[in-house]
Coordinates of C-alpha atoms and ligand atoms in Angstrom, one line a residue:
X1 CA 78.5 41.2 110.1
X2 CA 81.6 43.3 109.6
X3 CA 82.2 45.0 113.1
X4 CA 84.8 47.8 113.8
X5 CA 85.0 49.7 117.0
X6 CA 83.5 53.2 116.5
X7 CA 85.8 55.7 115.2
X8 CA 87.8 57.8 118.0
X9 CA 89.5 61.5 117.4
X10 CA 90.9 60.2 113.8
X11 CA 95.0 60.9 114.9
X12 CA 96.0 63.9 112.8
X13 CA 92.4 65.0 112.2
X14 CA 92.3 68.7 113.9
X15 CA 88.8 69.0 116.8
X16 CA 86.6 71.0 114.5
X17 CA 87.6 74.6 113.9
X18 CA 86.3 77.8 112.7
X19 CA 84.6 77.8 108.8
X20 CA 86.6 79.3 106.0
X21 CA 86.0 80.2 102.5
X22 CA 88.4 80.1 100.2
X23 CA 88.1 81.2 96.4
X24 CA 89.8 78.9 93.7
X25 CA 90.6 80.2 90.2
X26 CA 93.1 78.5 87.3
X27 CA 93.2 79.6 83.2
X28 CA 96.1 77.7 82.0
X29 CA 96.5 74.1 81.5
X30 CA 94.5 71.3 83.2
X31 CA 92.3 73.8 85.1
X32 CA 90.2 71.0 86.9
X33 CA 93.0 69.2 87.3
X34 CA 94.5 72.5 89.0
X35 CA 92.1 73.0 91.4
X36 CA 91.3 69.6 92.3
X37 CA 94.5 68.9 93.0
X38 CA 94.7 72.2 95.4
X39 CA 91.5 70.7 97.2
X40 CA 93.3 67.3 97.9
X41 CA 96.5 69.6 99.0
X42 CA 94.4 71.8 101.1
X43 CA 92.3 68.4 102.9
X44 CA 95.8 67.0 103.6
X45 CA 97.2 70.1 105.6
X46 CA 97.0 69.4 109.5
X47 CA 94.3 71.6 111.0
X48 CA 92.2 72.1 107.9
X49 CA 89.1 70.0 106.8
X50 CA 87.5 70.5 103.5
X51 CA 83.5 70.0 104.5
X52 CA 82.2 71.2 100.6
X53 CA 83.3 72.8 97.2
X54 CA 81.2 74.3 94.7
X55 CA 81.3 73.7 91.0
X56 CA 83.5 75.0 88.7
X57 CA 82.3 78.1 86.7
X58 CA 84.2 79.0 83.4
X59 CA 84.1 82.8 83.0
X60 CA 85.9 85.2 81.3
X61 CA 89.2 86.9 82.8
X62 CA 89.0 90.0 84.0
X63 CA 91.7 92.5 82.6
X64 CA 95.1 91.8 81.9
X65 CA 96.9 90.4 78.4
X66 CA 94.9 88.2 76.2
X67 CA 94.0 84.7 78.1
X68 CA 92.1 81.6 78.8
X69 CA 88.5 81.8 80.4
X70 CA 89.3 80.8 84.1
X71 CA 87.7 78.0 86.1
X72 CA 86.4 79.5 89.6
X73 CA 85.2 77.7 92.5
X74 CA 84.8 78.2 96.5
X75 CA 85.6 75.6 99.1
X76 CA 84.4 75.7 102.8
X77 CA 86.9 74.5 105.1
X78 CA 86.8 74.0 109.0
X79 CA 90.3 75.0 110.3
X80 CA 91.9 75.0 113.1
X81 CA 94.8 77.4 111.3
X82 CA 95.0 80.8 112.6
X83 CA 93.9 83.6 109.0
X84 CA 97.6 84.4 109.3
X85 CA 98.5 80.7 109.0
X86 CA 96.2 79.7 106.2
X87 CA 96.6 82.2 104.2
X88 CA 100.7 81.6 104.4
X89 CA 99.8 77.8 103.5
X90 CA 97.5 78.7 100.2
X91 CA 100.3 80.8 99.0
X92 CA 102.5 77.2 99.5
X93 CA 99.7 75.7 97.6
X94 CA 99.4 78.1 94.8
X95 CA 103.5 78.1 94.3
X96 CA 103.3 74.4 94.6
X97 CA 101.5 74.4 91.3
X98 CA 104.0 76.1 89.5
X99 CA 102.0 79.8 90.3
X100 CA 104.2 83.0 89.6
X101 CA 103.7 86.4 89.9
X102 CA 104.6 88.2 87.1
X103 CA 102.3 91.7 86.0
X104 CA 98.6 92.1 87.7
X105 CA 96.0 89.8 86.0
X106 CA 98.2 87.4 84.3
X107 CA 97.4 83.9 83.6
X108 CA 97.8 81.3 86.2
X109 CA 97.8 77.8 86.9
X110 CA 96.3 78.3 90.1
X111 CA 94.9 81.0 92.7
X112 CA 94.1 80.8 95.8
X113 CA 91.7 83.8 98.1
X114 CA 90.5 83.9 101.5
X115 CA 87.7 85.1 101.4
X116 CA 86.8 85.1 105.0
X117 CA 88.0 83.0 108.1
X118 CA 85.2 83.0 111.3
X119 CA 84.4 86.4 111.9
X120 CA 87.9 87.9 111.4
X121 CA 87.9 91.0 110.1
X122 CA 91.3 93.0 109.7
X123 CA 93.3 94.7 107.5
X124 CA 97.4 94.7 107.5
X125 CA 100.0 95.1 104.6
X126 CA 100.0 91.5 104.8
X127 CA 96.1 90.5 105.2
X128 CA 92.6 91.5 104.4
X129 CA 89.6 90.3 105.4
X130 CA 86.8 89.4 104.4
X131 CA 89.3 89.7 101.0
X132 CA 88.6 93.4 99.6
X133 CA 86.6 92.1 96.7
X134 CA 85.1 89.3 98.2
X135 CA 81.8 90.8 97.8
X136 CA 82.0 92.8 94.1
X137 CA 82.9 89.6 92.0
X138 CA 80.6 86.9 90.6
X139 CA 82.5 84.9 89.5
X140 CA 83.6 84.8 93.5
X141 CA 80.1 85.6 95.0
X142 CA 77.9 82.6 92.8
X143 CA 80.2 79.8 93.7
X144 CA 79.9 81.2 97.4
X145 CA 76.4 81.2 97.5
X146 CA 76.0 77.3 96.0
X147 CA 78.4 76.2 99.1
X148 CA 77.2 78.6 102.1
X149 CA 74.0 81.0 101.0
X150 CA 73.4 81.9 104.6
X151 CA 77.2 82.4 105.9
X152 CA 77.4 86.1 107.0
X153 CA 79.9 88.0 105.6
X154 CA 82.4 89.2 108.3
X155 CA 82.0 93.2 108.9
X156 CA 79.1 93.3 106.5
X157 CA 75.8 92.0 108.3
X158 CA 74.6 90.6 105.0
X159 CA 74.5 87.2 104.4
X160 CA 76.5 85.5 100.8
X161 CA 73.3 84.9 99.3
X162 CA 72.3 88.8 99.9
X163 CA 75.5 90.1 98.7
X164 CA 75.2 87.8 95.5
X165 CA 71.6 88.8 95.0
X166 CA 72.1 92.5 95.4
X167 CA 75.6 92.0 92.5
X168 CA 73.3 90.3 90.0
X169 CA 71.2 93.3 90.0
X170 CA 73.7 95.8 89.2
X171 CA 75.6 93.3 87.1
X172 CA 73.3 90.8 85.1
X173 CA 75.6 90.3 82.3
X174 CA 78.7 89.2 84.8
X175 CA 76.2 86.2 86.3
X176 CA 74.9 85.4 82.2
X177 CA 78.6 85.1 81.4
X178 CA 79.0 82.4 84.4
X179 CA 79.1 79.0 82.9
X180 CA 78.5 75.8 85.1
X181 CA 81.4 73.9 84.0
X182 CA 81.9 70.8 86.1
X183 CA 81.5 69.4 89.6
X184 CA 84.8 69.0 91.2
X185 CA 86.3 66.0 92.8
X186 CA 87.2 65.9 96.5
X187 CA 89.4 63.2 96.4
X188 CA 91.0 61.8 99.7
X189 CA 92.5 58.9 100.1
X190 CA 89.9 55.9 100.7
X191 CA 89.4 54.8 104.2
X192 CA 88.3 51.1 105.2
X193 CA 84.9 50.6 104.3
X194 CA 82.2 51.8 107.2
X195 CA 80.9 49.1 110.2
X196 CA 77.9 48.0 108.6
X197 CA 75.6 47.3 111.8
X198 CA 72.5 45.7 110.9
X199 CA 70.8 45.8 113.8
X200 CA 69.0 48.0 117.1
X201 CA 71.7 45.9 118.9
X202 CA 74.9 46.0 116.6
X203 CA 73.8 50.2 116.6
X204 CA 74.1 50.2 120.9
X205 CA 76.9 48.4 121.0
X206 CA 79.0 51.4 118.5
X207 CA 77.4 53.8 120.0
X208 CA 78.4 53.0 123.5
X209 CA 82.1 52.3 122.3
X210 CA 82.3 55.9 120.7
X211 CA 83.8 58.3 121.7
X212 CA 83.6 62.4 120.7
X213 CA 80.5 63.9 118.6
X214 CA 78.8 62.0 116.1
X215 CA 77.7 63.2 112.8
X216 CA 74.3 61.6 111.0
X217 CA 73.5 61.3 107.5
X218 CA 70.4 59.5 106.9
X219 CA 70.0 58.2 103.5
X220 CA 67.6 55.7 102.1
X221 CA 70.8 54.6 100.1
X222 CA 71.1 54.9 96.2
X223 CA 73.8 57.1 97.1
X224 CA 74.9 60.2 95.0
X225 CA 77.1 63.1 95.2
X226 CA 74.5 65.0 97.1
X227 CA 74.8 62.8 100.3
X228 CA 78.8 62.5 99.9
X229 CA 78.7 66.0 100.2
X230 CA 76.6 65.6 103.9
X231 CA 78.8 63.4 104.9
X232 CA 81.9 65.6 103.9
X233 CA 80.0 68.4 106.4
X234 CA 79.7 66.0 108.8
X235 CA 83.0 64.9 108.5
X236 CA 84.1 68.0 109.1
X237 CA 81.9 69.0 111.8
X238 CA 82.3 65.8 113.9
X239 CA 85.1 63.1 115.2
X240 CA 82.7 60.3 113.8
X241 CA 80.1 60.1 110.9
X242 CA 77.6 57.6 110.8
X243 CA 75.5 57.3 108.3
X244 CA 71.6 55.0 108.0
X245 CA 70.7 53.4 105.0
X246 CA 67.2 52.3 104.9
X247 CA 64.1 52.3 102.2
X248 CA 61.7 53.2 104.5
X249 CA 58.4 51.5 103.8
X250 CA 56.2 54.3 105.8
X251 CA 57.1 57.3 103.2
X252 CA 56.1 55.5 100.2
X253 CA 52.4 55.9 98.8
X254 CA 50.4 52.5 97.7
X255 CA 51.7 53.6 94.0
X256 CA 54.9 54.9 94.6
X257 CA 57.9 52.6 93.6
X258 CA 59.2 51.6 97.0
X259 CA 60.1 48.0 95.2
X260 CA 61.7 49.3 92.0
X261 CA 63.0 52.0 94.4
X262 CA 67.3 51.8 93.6
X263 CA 69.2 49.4 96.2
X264 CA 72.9 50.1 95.3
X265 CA 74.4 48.7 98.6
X266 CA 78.1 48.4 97.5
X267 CA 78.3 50.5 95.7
X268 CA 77.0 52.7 98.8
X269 CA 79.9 51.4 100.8
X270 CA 82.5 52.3 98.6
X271 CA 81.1 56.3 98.6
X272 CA 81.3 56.3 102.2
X273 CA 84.7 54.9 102.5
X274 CA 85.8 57.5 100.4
X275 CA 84.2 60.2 102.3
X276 CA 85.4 59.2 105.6
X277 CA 82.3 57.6 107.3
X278 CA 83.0 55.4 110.5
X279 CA 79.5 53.6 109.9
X280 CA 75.8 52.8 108.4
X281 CA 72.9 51.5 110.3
X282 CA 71.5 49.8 107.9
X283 CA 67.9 47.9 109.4
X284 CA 65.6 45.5 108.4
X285 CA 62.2 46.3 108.4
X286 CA 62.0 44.2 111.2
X287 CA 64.4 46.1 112.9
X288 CA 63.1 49.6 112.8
X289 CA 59.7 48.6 112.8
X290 CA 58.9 45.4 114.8
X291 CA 56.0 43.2 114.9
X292 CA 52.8 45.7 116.7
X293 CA 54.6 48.8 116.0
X294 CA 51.6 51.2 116.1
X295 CA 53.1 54.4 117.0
X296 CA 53.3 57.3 114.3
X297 CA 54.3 61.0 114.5
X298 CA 52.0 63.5 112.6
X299 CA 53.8 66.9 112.2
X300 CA 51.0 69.4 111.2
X301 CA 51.4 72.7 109.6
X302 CA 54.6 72.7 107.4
X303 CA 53.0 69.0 105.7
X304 CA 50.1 70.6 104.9
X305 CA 50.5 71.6 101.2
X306 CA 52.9 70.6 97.8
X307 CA 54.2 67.3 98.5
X308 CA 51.9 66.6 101.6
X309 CA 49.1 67.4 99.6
X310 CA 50.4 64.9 96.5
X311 CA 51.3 62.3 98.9
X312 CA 49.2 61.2 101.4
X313 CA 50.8 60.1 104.0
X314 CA 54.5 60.6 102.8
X315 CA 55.8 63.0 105.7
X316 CA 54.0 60.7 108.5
X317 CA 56.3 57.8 107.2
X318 CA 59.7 60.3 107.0
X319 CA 58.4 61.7 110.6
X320 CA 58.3 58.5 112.0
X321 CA 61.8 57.2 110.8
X322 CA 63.6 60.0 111.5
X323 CA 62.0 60.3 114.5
X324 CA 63.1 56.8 115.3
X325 CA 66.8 57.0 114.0
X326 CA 66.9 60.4 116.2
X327 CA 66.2 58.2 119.1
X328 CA 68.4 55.8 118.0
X329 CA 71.4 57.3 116.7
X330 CA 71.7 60.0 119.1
X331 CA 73.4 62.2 117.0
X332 CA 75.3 65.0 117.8
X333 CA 74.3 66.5 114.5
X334 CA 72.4 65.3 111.9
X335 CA 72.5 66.4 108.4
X336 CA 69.5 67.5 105.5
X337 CA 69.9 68.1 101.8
X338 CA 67.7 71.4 101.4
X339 CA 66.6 69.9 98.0
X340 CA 64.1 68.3 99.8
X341 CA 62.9 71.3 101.2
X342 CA 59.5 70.4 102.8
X343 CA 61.4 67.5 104.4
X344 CA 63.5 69.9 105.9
X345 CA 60.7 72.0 107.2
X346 CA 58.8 69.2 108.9
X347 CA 62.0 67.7 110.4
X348 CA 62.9 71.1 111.6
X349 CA 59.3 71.3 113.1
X350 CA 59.2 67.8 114.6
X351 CA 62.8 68.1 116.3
X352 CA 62.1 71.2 117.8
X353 CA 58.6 70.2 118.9
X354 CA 59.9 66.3 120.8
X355 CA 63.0 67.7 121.8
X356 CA 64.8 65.7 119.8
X357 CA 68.8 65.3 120.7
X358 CA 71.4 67.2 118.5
X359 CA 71.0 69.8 115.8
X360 CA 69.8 69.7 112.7
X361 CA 72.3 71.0 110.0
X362 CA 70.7 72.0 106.5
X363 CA 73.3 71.9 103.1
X364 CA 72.6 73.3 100.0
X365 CA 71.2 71.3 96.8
X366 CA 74.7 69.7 94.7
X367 CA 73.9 70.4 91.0
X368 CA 74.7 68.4 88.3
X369 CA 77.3 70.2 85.9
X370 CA 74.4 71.5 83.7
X371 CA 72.5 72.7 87.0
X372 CA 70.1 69.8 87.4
X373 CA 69.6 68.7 91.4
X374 CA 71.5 65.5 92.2
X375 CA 68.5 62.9 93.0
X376 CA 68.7 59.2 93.7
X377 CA 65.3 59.2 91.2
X378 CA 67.7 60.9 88.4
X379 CA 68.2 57.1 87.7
X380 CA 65.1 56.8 86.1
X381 CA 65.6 59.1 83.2
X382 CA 66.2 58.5 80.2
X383 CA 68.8 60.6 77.9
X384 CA 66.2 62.7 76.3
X385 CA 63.6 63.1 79.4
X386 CA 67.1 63.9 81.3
X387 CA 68.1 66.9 78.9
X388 CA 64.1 68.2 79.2
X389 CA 64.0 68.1 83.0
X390 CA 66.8 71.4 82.9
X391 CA 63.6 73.3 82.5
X392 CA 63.5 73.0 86.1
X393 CA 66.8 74.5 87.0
X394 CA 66.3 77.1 84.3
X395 CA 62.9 77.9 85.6
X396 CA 64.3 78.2 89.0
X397 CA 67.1 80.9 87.2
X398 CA 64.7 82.5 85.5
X399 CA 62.8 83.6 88.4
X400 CA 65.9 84.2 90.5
X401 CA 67.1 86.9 87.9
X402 CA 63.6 88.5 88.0
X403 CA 64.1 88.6 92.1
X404 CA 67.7 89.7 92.0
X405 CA 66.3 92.6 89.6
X406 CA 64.1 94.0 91.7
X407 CA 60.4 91.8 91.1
X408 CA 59.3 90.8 94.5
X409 CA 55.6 90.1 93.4
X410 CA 54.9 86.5 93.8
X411 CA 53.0 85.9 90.6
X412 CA 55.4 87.3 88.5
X413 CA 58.0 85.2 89.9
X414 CA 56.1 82.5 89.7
X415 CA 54.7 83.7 85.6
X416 CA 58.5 84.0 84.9
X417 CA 59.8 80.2 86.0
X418 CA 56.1 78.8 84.8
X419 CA 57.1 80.4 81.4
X420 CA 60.4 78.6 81.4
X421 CA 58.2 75.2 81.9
X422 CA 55.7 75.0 80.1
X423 CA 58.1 76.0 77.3
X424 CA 59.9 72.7 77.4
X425 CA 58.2 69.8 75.6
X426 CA 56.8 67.2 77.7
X427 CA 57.2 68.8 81.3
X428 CA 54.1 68.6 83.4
X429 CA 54.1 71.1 86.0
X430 CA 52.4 69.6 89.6
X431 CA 53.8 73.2 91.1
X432 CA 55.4 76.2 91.4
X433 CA 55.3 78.3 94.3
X434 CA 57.1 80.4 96.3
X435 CA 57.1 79.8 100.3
X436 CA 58.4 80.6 103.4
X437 CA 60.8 77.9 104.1
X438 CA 60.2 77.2 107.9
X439 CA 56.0 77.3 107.5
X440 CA 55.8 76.1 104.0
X441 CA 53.0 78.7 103.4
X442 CA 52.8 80.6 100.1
X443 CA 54.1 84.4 100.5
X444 CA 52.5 87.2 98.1
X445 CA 55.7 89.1 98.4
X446 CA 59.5 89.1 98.5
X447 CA 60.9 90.7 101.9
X448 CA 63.6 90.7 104.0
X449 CA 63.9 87.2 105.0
X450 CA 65.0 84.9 102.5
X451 CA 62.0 82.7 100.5
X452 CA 61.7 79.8 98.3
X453 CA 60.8 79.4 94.9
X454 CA 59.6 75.2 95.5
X455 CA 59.1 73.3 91.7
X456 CA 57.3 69.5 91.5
X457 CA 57.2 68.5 87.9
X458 CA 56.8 65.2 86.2
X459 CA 59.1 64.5 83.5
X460 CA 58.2 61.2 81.4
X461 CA 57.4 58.9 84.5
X462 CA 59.6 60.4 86.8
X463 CA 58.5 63.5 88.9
X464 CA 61.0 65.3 90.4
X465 CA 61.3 68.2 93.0
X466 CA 63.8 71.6 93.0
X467 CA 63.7 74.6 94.6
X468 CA 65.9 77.9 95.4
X469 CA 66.6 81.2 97.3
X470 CA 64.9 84.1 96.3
X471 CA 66.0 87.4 98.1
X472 CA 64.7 90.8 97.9
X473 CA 68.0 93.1 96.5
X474 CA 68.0 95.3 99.4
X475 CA 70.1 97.8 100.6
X476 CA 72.0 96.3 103.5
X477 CA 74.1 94.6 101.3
Ligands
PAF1 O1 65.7 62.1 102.4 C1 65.7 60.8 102.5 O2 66.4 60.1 101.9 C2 64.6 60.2 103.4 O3 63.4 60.8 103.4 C3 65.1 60.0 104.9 C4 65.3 61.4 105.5 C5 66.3 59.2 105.0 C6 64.0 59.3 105.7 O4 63.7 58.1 105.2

C-alpha cells in the first residue's frame, strides 16, 4: 500500500476565496496555445485557483481591420486577489504574451476580461464590473454559461444561463456563428501520485491525520476529463481532495456490463496527480460491502421514472454507495457531474433526507470538442456509432434554440430535439423529456425556474444519457 499523510493547507495555495470569471480571447498565432498558456499563468499566481474553463469557441471578430476568427473561452477562478488586484495581474498576463494596444478591435494574441469578481459591483475610470458588456456578447455569455449556468450576475439578479438565454433570442445568428472548437488544457505541474488507501482502515487512519476541508469526487474510475474537472472544483474549493474509485456492484442491472465495465487504474492515478488530488479510496467489494451486509437505502420520488424506470434497481445500488462513502469519507463537500442528472436528483434527495455531512456541489456536463458529453461508456463506440451519437447534443441544441426563442410548450420542445433524433440513422430513442430537475417529474410548460430537457438513447450497443438547461427568455434579464 502506498501511504502519504493526508494533505495539509498546500504552502502557497491561498484558503479558498471568492469566485471569478474571467473571459479569454486570442486571433493571432497559436490561439490555444495563447490561452492555455494564460490559464497555466493565471493557476500559478498566489491567491488565485483555476476550479474550471470552458471550451474554446472560434467566432468571428467583431469590428475592427480585417482579422482572424478569435478563440473565446471563460475560466472560473477562486481568488483570494482583491478586483483591483486581479484585474492589474491579467493585464501582466495579457502583456506577457506579447499583447499591445494599438487602435480599438485590433488583433491580439491574447485578452483577458473580468467579467465579475463575488458580488462586486463598481464602476471607476479604472474598473467595471460585472465588465460593461459582460452580458450583450455571446461569444462571452455561451462559454459562461458551459462553466457556471447558475452564477448570478452581480447587480443584475439574473443568473448566466438567463442572460445567455434571453441574448440568443434577440441574436440567434451570433450563437449559430459560435463554433465549438476545442477543449482546453489546464495544465499544472504534476503532483506525486494520490495515497491509494484500499481499505475502511487505511481511509480512518487519512482521515484522522487531515487537516482543513476535504473535497470528494466519487468516481467508479475509467476516468475522463469530466471528473478532472470535479476534482479541479474541489481543488479549488477545499485544502484536500480525495477522491473514491470503485465499480459498484449494487448499481449494475443482471445485464448491464459491470464485468466489461472499463478498469483503467493507472491510468486513473496519473489524472489525479495531475489535478492535484491528495487521495483515492479505492475498496474491495469486501470492503464496502462485507459479508451479511443487508442494509439498502431506497430514495422514492425523484427514482421513479427515466433511468429508474429502465433500470431496476440502479439508484438503490448508487443510494447505498454513496450513502456509504458519505459516512465514510466525511466530506466537507462532495462533488456531482450534472450529466447524470437523475443521479444528482436522488443524491440531492437522499442527503438532505439522512442528514448526510457536507454539501453536495453540482458541475456542469464537459463536452467533447464537437459537443458530445464526456462518459466513461464513450469507450464503447466505435468511429461511426461515435459521429451518430451528436444527434444527441444537437437534439439537445435544437430544442434549446426553440426555448431561447420563445417556445415554452413541452411537446414542441420535445417535437423539436425528437426531430433531430430520429433523423440520425441508427439512433434509438429510450427518451426525451423535459423535467424539473429536483423532482424529476415531467413539466407541460417552461417557467421561471430553470428545467431540463433529459435524452436516453441507444446508439449501436451503447446507450447513453445527456441532458440541458432550458429557460423561459424572460424579462428580468
Ligand atoms: O456517477 C458515478 O460514477 C457513480 O454512480 C457513483 C456516484 C460513483 C456511485 O457509484
Amino acid at each position: 500500500m502506498t501511504s502519504r499523510p493526508a494533505a495539509p493547507r498546500r504552502p502557497g495555495l491561498p484558503a479558498p476565496g471568492q469566485p471569478a470569471f474571467v473571459a479569454l480571447g486570442s486571433n493571432v498565432g497559436d490561439r490555444r496555445a495563447h490561452l492555455e498558456a494564460a490559464l497555466v499563468a493565471l493557476g500559478a499566481t498566489p491567491g488565485v485557483r483555476v476550479a474550471a474553463v470552458s471550451a474554446a469557441y472560434q467566432n468571428p471578430p467583431v469590428g475592427g481591420p480585417p482579422q482572424d476568427d478569435y478563440w473565446n473561452a471563460v475560466a472560473e477562478l477562486v481568488t483570494t486577489l482583491s478586483p483591483e488586484a486581479l484585474a492589474a495581474r491579467l493585464h501582466a498576463v495579457e502583456a506577457a504574451a506579447g499583447r499591445v494596444r494599438t487602435v480599438p478591435a485590433a488583433p491580439r494574441t491574447l485578452d483577458l476580461d473580468l467579467l465579475s469578481c463575488g458580488d462586486e459591483v463598481c464602476r471607476t475610470p479604472a474598473l467595471e464590473l460585472p465588465h460593461p458588456r459582460a452580458t450583450c456578447r455571446a461569444f462571452g455569455l455561451a462559454p459562461w454559461a458551459d462553466v457556471a449556468p447558475d452564477a448570478v450576475v452581480p447587480g443584475t439578479g439574473a443568473t448566466v444561463l438567463a442572460h445567455a438565454t434571453r441574448l440568443r433570442g434577440r441574436e440567434p445568428a451570433a450563437f449559430a456563428a459560435l463554433r465549438r472548437v476545442a477543449l482546453l488544457r489546464v495544465a499544472a505541474p504534476r503532483g506525486a501520485r494520490p495515497a491509494v488507501l484500499p481499505d475502511a482502515e487505511a481511509l480512518a487512519a487519512w482521515r484522522a491525520r487531515g487537516e482543513g476541508t476535504v473535497g470528494l469526487v466519487p468516481t467508479m474510475g475509467a476516468l475522463h476529463e469530466g471528473h478532472a474537472s470535479l476534482a479541479r472544483r474541489a481543488r479549488a474549493a477545499c485544502d484536500a481532495v480525495l477522491a473514491t474509485i470503485f465499480v459498484n456492484p449494487l448499481q449494475f442491472g443482471p445485464t448491464e456490463d459491470l464485468a466489461r465495465y472499463p478498469r483503467t487504474f493507472d491510468a486513473d492515478l496519473d489524472l489525479l496527480a495531475d489535478v492535484g488530488a491528495d487521495a483515492v479510496y479505492a475498496p474491495t467489494v469486501d470492503d464496502l460491502y462485507p459479508a451479511g451486509f443487508s442494509t439498502h437505502v431506497d430514495v422514492d420520488g425523484p427514482t421513479a421514472g427515466f433511468e429508474g424506470a429502465a433500470r431496476p434497481g440502479h439508484f438503490r445500488g448508487v443510494a447505498t454507495v454513496v450513502a456509504k462513502l458519505f459516512a465514510r469519507t466525511r466530506p466537507d463537500r462532495a462533488f456531482f457531474g450534472r450529466k447524470d442528472a437523475q443521479q444528482v436528483a436522488v443524491v440531492r434527495r437522499m442527503h438532505a433526507d439522512l442528514d448526510l455531512p457536507g454539501a453536495v456541489v453540482v458541475a456542469p456536463t464537459v463536452r467533447d470538442a464537437d459537443g458530445l458529453a464526456l462518459s466513461s461508456r464513450n469507450r464503447y463506440l466505435t468511429p461511426d456509432e461515435r459521429a451518430r451519437a451528436l444527434a444527441i447534443p444537437r437534439a439537445l441544441d435544437a430544442a434549446r434554440a426553440r426555448a431561447a426563442a420563445g417556445e415554452r410548450r413541452r411537446d414542441a420542445l420535445v417535437a423539436a430535439a425528437r426531430a433531430v433524433l430520429d433523423g440520425a440513422a441508427d439512433v434509438a430513442t429510450a427518451y426525451v423529456e423535459v423535467v424539473d430537475p429536483a423532482r424529476f417529474v415531467p413539466l407541460a410548460e417552461l417557467g421561471a425556474a430553470p428545467a431540463l430537457l433529459v435524452v436516453a438513447a441507444k446508439v449501436g450497443t451503447t446507450r447513453l444519457i445527456d441532458n440541458e438547461w432550458l429557460l423561459a427568455p424572460g424579462d428580468d434579464a
